[in-house]
PDB file of C-alpha atoms in Angstrom:
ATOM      1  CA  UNK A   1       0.000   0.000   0.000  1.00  0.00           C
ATOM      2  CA  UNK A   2       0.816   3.294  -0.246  1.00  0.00           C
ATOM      3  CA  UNK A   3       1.738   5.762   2.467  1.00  0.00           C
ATOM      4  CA  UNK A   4       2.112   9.369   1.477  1.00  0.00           C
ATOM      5  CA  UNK A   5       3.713  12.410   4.344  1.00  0.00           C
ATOM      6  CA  UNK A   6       3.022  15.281   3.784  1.00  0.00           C
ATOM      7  CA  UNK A   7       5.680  17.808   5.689  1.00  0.00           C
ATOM      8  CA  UNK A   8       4.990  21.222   6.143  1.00  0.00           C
ATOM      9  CA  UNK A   9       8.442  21.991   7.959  1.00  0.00           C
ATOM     10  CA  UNK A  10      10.607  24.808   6.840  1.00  0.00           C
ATOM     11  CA  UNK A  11      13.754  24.651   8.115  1.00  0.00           C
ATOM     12  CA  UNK A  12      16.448  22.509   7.606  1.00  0.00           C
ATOM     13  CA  UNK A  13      17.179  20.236   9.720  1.00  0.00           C
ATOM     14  CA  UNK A  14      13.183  20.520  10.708  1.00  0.00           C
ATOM     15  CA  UNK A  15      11.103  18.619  13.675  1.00  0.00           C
ATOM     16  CA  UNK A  16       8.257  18.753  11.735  1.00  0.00           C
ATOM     17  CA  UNK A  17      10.318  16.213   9.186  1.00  0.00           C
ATOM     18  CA  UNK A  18      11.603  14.345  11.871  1.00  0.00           C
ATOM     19  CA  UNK A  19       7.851  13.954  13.498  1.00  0.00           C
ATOM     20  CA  UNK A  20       6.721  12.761   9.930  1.00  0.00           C
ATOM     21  CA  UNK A  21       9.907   9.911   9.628  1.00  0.00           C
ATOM     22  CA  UNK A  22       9.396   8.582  13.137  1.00  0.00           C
ATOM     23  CA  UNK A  23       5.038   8.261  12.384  1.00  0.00           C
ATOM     24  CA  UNK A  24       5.873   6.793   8.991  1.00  0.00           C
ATOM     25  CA  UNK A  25       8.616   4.455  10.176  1.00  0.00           C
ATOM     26  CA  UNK A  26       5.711   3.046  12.712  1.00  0.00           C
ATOM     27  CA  UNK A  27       3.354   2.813  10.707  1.00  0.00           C
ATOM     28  CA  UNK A  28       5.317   0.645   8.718  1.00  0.00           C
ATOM     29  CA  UNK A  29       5.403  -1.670  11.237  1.00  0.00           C
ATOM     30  CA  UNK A  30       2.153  -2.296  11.337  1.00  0.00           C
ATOM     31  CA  UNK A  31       1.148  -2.743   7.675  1.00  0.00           C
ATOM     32  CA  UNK A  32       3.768  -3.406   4.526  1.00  0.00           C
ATOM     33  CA  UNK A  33       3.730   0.252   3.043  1.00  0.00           C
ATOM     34  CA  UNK A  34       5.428   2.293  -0.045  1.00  0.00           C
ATOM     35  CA  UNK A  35       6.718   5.669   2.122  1.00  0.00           C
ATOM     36  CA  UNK A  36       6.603   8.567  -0.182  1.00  0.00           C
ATOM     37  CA  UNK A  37       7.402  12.132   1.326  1.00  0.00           C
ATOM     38  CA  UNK A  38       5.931  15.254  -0.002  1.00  0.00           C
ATOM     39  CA  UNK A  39       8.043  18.356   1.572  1.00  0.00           C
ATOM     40  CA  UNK A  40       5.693  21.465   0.896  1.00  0.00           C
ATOM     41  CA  UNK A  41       8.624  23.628   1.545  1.00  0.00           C
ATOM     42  CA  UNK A  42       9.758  22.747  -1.585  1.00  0.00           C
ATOM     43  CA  UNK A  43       6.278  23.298  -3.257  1.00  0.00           C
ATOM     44  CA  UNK A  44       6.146  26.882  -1.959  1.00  0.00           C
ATOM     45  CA  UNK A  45       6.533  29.278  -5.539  1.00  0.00           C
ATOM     46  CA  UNK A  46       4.342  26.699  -7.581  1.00  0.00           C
ATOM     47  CA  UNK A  47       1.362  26.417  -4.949  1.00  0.00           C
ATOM     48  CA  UNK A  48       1.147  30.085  -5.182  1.00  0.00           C
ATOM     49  CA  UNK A  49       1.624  30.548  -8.791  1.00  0.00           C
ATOM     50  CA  UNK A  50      -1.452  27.830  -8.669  1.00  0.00           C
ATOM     51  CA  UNK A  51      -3.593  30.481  -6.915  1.00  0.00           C
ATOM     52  CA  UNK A  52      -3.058  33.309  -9.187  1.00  0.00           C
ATOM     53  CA  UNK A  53      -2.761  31.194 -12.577  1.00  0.00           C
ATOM     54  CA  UNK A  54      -5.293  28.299 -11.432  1.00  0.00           C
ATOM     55  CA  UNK A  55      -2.366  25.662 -12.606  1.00  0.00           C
ATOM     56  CA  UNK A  56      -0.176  23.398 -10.781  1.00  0.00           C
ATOM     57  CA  UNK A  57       3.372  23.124 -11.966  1.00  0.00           C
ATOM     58  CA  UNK A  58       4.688  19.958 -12.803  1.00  0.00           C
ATOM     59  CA  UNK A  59       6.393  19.021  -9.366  1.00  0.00           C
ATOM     60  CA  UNK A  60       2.963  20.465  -7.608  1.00  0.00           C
ATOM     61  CA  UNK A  61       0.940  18.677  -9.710  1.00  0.00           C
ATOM     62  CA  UNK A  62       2.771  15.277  -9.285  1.00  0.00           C
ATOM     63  CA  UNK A  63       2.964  16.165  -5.649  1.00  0.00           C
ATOM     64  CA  UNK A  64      -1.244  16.465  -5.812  1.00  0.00           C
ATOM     65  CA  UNK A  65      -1.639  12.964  -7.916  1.00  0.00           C
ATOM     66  CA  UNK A  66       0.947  11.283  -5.149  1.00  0.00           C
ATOM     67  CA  UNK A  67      -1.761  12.401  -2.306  1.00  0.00           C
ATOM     68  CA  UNK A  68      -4.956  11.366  -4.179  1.00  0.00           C
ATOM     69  CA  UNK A  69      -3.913   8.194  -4.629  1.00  0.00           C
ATOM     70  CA  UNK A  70      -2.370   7.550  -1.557  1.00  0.00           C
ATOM     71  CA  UNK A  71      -3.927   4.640   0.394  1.00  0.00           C
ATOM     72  CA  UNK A  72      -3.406   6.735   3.836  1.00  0.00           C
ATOM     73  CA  UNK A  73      -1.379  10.352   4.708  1.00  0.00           C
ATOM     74  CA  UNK A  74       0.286  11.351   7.884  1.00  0.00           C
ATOM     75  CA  UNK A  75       0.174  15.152   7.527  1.00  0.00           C
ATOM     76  CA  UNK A  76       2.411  16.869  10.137  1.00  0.00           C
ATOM     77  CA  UNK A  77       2.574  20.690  10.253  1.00  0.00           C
ATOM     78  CA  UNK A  78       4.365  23.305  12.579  1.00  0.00           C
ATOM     79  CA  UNK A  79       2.360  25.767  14.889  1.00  0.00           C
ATOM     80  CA  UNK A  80       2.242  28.809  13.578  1.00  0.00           C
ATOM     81  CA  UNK A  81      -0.047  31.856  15.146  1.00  0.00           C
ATOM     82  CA  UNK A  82      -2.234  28.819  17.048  1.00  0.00           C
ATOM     83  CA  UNK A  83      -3.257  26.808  14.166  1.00  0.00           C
ATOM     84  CA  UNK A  84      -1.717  24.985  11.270  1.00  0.00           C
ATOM     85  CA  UNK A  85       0.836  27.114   8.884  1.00  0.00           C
ATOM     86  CA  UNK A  86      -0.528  29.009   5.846  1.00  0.00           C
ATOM     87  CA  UNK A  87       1.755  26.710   3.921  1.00  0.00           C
ATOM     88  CA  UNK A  88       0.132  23.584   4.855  1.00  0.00           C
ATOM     89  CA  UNK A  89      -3.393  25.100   4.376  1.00  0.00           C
ATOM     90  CA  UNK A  90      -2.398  26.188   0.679  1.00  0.00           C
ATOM     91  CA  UNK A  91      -2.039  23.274  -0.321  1.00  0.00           C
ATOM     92  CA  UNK A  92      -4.791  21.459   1.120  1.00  0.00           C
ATOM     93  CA  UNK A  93      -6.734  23.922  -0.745  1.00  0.00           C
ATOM     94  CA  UNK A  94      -5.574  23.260  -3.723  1.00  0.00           C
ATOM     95  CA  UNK A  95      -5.795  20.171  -3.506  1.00  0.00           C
ATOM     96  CA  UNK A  96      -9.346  19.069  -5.413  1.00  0.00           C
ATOM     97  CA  UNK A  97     -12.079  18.657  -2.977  1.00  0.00           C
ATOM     98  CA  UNK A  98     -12.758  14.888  -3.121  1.00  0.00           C
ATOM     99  CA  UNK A  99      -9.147  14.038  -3.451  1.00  0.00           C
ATOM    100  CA  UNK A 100      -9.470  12.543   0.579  1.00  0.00           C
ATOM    101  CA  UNK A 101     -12.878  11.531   0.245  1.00  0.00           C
ATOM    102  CA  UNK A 102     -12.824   8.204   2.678  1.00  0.00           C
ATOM    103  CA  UNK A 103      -8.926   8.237   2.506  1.00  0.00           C
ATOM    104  CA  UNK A 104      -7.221   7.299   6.310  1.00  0.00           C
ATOM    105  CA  UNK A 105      -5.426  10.372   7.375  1.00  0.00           C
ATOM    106  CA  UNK A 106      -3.043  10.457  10.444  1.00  0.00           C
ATOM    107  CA  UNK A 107      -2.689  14.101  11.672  1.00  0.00           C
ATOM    108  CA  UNK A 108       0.181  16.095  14.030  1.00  0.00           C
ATOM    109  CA  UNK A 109       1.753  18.863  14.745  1.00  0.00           C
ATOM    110  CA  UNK A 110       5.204  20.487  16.156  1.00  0.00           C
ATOM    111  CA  UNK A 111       5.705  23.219  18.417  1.00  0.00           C
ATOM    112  CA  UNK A 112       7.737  25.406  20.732  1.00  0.00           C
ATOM    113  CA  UNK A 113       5.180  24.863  23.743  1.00  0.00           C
ATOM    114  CA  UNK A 114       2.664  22.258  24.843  1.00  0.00           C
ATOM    115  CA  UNK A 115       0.489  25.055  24.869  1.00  0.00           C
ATOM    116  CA  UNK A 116      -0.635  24.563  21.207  1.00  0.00           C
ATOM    117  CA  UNK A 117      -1.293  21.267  21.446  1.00  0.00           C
ATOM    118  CA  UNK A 118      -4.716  22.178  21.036  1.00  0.00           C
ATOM    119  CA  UNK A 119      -4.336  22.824  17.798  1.00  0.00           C
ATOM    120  CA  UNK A 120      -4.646  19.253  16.894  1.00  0.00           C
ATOM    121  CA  UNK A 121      -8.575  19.396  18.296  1.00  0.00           C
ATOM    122  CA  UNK A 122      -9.491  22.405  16.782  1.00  0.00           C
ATOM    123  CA  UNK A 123      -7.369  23.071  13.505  1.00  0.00           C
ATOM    124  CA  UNK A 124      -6.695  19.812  11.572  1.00  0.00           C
ATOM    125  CA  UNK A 125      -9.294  17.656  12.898  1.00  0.00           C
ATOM    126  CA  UNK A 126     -12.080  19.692  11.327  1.00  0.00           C
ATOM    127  CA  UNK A 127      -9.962  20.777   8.850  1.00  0.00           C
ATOM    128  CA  UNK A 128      -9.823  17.123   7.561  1.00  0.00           C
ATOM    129  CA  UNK A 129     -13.390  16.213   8.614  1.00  0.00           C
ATOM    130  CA  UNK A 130     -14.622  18.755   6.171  1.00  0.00           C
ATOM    131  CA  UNK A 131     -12.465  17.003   3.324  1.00  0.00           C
ATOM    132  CA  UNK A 132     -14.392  13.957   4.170  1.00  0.00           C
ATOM    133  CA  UNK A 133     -11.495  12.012   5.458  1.00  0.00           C
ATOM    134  CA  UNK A 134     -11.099   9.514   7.938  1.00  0.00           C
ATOM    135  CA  UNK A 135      -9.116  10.592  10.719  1.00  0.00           C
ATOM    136  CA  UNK A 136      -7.481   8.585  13.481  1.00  0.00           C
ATOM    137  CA  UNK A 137      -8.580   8.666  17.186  1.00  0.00           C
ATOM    138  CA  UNK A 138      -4.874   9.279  17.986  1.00  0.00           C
ATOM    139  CA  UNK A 139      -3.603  12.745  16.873  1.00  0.00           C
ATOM    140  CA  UNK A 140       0.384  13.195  17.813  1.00  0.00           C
ATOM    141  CA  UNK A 141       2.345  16.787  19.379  1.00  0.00           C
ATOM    142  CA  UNK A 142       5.628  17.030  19.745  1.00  0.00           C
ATOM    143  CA  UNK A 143       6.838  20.101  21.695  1.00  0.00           C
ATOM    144  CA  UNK A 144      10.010  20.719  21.849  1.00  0.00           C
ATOM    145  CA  UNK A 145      10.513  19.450  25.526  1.00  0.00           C
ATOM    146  CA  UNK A 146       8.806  16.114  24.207  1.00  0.00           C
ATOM    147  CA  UNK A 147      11.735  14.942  22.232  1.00  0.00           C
ATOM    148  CA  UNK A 148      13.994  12.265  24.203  1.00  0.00           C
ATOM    149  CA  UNK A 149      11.167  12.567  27.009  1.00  0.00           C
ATOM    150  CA  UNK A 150       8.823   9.628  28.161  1.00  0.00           C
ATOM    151  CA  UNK A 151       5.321   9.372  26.155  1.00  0.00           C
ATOM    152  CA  UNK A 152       6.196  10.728  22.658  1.00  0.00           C
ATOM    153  CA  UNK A 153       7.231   7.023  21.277  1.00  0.00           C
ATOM    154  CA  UNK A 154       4.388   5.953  22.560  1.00  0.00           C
ATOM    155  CA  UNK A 155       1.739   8.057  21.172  1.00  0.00           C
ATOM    156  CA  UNK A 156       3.516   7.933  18.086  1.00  0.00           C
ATOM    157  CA  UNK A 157       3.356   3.871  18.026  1.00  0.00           C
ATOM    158  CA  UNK A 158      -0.510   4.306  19.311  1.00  0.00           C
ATOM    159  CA  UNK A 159      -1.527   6.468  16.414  1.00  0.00           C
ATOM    160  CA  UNK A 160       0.406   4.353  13.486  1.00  0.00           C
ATOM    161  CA  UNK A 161      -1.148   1.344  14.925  1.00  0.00           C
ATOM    162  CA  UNK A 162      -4.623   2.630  14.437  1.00  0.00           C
ATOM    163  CA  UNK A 163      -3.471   4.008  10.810  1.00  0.00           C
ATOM    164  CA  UNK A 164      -1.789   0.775   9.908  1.00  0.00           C
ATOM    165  CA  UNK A 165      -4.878  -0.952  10.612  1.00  0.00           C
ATOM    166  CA  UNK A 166      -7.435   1.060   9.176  1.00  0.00           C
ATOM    167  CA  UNK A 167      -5.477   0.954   5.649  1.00  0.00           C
ATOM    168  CA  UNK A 168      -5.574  -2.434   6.139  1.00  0.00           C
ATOM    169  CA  UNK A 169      -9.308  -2.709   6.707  1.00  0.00           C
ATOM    170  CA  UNK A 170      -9.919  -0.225   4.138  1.00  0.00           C
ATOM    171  CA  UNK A 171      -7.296  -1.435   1.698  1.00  0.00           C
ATOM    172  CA  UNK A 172      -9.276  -4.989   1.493  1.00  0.00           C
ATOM    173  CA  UNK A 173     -10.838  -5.820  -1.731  1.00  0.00           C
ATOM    174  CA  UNK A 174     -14.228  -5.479   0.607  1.00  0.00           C
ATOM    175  CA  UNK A 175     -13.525  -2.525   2.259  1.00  0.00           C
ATOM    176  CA  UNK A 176     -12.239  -1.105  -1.427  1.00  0.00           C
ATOM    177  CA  UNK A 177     -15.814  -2.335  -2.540  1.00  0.00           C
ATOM    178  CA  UNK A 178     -17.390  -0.509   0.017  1.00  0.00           C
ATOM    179  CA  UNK A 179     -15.836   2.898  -0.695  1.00  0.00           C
ATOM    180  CA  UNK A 180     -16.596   2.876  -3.963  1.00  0.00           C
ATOM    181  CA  UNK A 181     -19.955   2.614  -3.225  1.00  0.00           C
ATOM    182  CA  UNK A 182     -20.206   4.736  -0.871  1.00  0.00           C
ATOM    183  CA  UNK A 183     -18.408   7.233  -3.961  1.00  0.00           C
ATOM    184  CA  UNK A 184     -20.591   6.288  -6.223  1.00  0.00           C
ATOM    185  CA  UNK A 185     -23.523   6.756  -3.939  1.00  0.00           C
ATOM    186  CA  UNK A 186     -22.840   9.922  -2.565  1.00  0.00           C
ATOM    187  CA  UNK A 187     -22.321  11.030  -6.310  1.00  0.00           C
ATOM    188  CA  UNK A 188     -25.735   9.946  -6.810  1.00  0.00           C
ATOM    189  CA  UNK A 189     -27.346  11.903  -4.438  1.00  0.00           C
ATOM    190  CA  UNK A 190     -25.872  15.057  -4.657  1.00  0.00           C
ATOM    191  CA  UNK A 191     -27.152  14.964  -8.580  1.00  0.00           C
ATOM    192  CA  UNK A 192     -30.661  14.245  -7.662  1.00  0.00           C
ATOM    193  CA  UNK A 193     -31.898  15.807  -4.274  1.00  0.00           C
ATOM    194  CA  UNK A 194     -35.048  13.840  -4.779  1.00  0.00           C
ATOM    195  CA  UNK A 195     -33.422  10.687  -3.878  1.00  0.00           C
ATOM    196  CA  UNK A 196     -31.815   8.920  -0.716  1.00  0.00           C
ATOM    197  CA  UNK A 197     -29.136   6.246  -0.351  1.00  0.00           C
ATOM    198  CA  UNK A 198     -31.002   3.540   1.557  1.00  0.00           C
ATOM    199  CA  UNK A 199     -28.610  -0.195   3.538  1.00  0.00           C
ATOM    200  CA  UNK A 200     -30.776  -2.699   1.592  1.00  0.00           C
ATOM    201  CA  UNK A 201     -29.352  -5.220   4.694  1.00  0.00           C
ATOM    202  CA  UNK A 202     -31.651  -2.270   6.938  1.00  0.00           C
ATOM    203  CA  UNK A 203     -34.376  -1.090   4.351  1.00  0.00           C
ATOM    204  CA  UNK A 204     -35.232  -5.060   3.079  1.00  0.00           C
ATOM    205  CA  UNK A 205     -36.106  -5.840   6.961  1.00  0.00           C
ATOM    206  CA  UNK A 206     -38.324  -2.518   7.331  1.00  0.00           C
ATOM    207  CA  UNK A 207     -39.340  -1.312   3.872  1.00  0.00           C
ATOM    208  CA  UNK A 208     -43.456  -1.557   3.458  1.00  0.00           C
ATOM    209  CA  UNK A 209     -43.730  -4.803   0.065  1.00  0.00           C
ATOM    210  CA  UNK A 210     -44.623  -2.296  -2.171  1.00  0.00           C
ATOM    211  CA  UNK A 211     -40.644  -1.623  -2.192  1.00  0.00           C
ATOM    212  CA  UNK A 212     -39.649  -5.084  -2.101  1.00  0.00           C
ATOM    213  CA  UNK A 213     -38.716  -4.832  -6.211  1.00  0.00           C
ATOM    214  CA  UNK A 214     -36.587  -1.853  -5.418  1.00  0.00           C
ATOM    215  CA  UNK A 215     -34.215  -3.331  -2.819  1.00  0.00           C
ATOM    216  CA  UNK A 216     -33.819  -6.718  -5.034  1.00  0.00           C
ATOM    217  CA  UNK A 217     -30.929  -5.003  -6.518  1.00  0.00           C
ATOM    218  CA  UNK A 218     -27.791  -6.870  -6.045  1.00  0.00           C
ATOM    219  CA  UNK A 219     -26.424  -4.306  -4.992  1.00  0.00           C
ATOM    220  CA  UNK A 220     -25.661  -3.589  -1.442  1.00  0.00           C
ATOM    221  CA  UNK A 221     -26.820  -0.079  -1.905  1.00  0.00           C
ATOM    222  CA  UNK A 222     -29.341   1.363  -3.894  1.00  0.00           C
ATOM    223  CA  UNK A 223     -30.875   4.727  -4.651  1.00  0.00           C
ATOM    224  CA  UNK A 224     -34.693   4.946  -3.845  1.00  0.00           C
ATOM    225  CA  UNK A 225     -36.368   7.977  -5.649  1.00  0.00           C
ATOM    226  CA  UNK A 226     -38.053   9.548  -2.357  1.00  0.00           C
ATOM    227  CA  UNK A 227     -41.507  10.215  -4.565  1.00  0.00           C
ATOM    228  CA  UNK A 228     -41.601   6.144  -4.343  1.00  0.00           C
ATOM    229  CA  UNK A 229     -40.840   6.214  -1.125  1.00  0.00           C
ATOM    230  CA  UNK A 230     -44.113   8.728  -0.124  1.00  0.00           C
ATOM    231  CA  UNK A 231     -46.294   6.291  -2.042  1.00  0.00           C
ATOM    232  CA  UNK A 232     -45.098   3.304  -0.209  1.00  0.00           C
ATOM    233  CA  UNK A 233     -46.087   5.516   3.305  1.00  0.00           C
ATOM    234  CA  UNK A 234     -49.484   6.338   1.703  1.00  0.00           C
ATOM    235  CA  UNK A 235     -52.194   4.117   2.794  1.00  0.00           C
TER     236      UNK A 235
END
């Protein structure tokens, strides 16, 4: 599978790299993964050329294609003024808005005080939620006391974990099944507002006869127009 980091450290030798290695490294121990590293620091001029021209350059773009088709990200970002950096958020917005649809996404942060580890709970979390991914329980700080002190290594081996295995659940030919229709789906439904998605495991068990044709679909999810729906309800 494939494991993509994205770093949003800028200097050089940078903690937010280091945080990134040492998540990836344990993740790896958890599920067989392909570690590629995305270093926005290098990205800088092109993800603001894409702003003003509406382009990526050529290292952006392969940069953007690396994350959408990751099977799982560990994004890792300094602190700067209490949230993530402007540099991180760039390219996240950039990025095309289904890109992390369903995609496992281990977040953290750096900083210069434990004071900001909030920023985990407030800034990335529903920064990802929004982008419909699926975030880990675990989210990982390092301040700079943390490094060589008791706890780090083990929140950092407690979040992989939970990445490693959620690839791998998600990463199944079953799980890969179920995203797609859950994709396909959601497509679905934002076309035609006069339709739901309806569990045909739920609906079959519940659903008046009169839908009984409906749900036969061998699929495990299928798209009820909600005008049949009303005249299933009528009496």
């Amino acid at each position: 599978m494939k494991l993509v980091v994205v770093s949003a450290g800028l200097s050089v030798p940078s903690s937010t790299r280091l945080l990134a290695d040492r998540l990836a490294a344990a993740t790896g121990r958890y599920t067989s993964v392909d570690v590629q590293v995305v270093e926005l620091r290098d990205l800088a001029v092109e993800i603001a050329h894409n702003f003003t021209s509406g382009f990526p350059g050529r290292a952006l773009s392969a940069a953007l294609e690396a994350v959408t088709e990751a099977d799982g990200l560990i994004v890792v970002t300094p602190v700067f003024s209490a949230s993530y950096s402007g540099l991180f958020k760039s390219f996240f917005d950039v990025l095309d808005q289904d890109a992390l649809t369903g995609k496992p996404v281990l977040i953290a942060a750096t900083g210069g005080s434990a004071r900001h580890s909030l920023v985990l709970e407030h800034a990335l979390r529903p920064l990802f939620a929004y982008l419909r991914a699926v975030v880990v329980p675990t989210a990982v700080y390092a301040a700079s006391e943390d490094w060589g002190a008791e706890g780090l290594a083990d929140r950092i081996d407690r979040a992989a974990g939970e990445l490693g295995r959620l690839m791998e659940g998600l990463g199944s030919g079953a799980g890969a099944v179920r995203r797609a229709e859950v994709a396909d789906t959601a497509g679905a439904a934002d076309k035609a507002d006069a339709s739901v998605v309806v569990d045909t495991d739920t609906a079959a068990a519940i659903a008046p006869r009169s839908l009984d044709g409906a749900l036969a679909s061998a699929d495990r999810f299928t798209v009820i127009p909600f005008e049949q729906q009303l005249a299933a309800l009528r009496p």
